[in-house]
Amino acid sequence: MASQDWLEKDFYRILGVSKDVDDAGLKKTYRKLARKYHPDSNPGDAVAEAKFKEVSEAYSVLSDAEQRAEYDQIRAMGAGGARFTAGGGGGQGFEDVFGGMFGGAGGRGQYSYQQGGGAGFEDIFGGMFGGGAPRGPQPGRDIQATTTLDFETAVQGKTVTLQASSGAVKVKIPAGVSDGQKIKVRGKGEPSPNGGPAGDIILTVSVRKHPVFERDGQHLRLKLPVTFSEAALGATVEVPTLGGAPVKLKVQPGTPSGRVLRVKGRGVSSSKGTGDLLAEVQIVVPSHLSDAAKEALEAFREVEPQENPRADLLSRARG
């Protein structure tokens, strides 16, 4: 992104955060806004889509420590009036101010005040006043891009094609990529204006939610419904896996609701390792009982252990 663009965009205002917001607060705010304006939540809403892109652009800069520092410096200089242009667009340009110093305004320059990717303030004036030589060829500008993947694709990885100014660019999305993660594609950004290396593509990945599975680091989580009799007496039940056949899982007798059962090696596989599938037991109470079932439960109530499951709760509440 050009420094001129950064001067004109207040990313802190776009996200609604203060300039001293920490990483955790920034991420929390971004996720809330991304869910609100995501195209999947607002199909056909061009305004929401534009807002989503604006929010993603702001977060991509502020969440990167190096880019955030560069952005803050450029905005501070812009606020102080140190803003140079190439002479067009209604303002007095660099060559207009300093052209007379060198005998005329011929050979218009293409200078802007920026960091990391263009001729900087110190480069232009260093040679004039003996402060040092220019740094030589500058790298091309980075390109910010986004892509949205379904949950299973993000877990398994995929190669996507992006349209850049230089043409189609294939980007390999690694297995286990998470929502909001950034992937840098080196040398595929804009070319250098004077023989330096090309910039990079900074790709931000958005991941759609899954109706059954949730990410927990390298693990996958799901809610596992079981009947009262299965939990009380024990049973072997089928559990779905992501992108594969169901597996059989043993529920021990007396399993309470909320207990987490583990299926080894059926989580997310990535360069960090392979996680597990974590199934949280949820005991399902039938909403309708036949007369025979009701009679059997009433008989069970007569012989079940006569203990109050809320006794400890009440005791702790009283202090």
Short mmCIF file of C-alpha atoms in Angstrom, two decimals, residues 1-4 7 70 74 77 82-86 94 98 108-128 132-141 191-196:
data_model
loop_
_atom_site.label_atom_id
_atom_site.label_comp_id
_atom_site.label_asym_id
_atom_site.label_seq_id
_atom_site.Cartn_x
_atom_site.Cartn_y
_atom_site.Cartn_z
CA MET A 1 0.00 0.00 0.00
CA ALA A 2 1.29 3.45 -0.92
CA SER A 3 2.10 5.91 1.83
CA GLN A 4 -0.32 8.36 0.18
CA LEU A 7 -2.11 9.23 4.96
CA GLU A 70 5.50 2.37 9.75
CA ILE A 74 3.66 8.17 8.21
CA MET A 77 4.35 13.12 9.55
CA ALA A 82 5.42 16.96 6.02
CA ARG A 83 3.68 15.74 2.90
CA PHE A 84 5.28 15.87 -0.53
CA THR A 85 3.67 15.01 -3.83
CA ALA A 86 4.83 14.85 -7.42
CA PHE A 94 8.32 18.64 -4.65
CA PHE A 98 12.82 22.95 -4.87
CA ARG A 108 9.85 16.16 -12.76
CA GLY A 109 10.52 13.77 -9.89
CA GLN A 110 8.25 11.03 -8.55
CA TYR A 111 8.96 11.34 -4.85
CA SER A 112 6.70 10.76 -1.90
CA TYR A 113 7.42 10.65 1.81
CA GLN A 114 7.14 7.01 2.86
CA GLN A 115 8.93 4.17 4.61
CA GLY A 116 10.15 0.87 3.17
CA GLY A 117 9.38 0.92 -0.55
CA GLY A 118 10.09 4.42 -1.96
CA ALA A 119 12.54 7.29 -1.82
CA GLY A 120 12.34 8.50 1.78
CA PHE A 121 12.86 11.96 3.26
CA GLU A 122 16.34 11.05 4.43
CA ASP A 123 17.26 9.64 1.00
CA ILE A 124 16.27 12.80 -0.88
CA PHE A 125 17.91 15.29 1.43
CA GLY A 126 20.83 13.16 2.61
CA GLY A 127 22.77 13.67 -0.61
CA MET A 128 21.97 17.41 -0.72
CA GLY A 132 24.53 10.02 3.44
CA ALA A 133 23.99 8.43 0.04
CA PRO A 134 20.61 7.12 -1.22
CA ARG A 135 19.86 3.51 -0.37
CA GLY A 136 19.72 2.39 -4.01
CA PRO A 137 16.92 0.36 -5.64
CA GLN A 138 13.75 0.18 -3.57
CA PRO A 139 11.54 -2.93 -3.31
CA GLY A 140 8.12 -2.94 -4.92
CA ARG A 141 5.01 -2.41 -2.82
CA PRO A 191 7.52 -4.70 -9.25
CA SER A 192 10.19 -2.25 -8.10
CA PRO A 193 10.20 1.12 -9.89
CA ASN A 194 13.99 1.13 -10.20
CA GLY A 195 15.39 -2.37 -10.43
CA GLY A 196 14.90 -3.57 -6.86
#
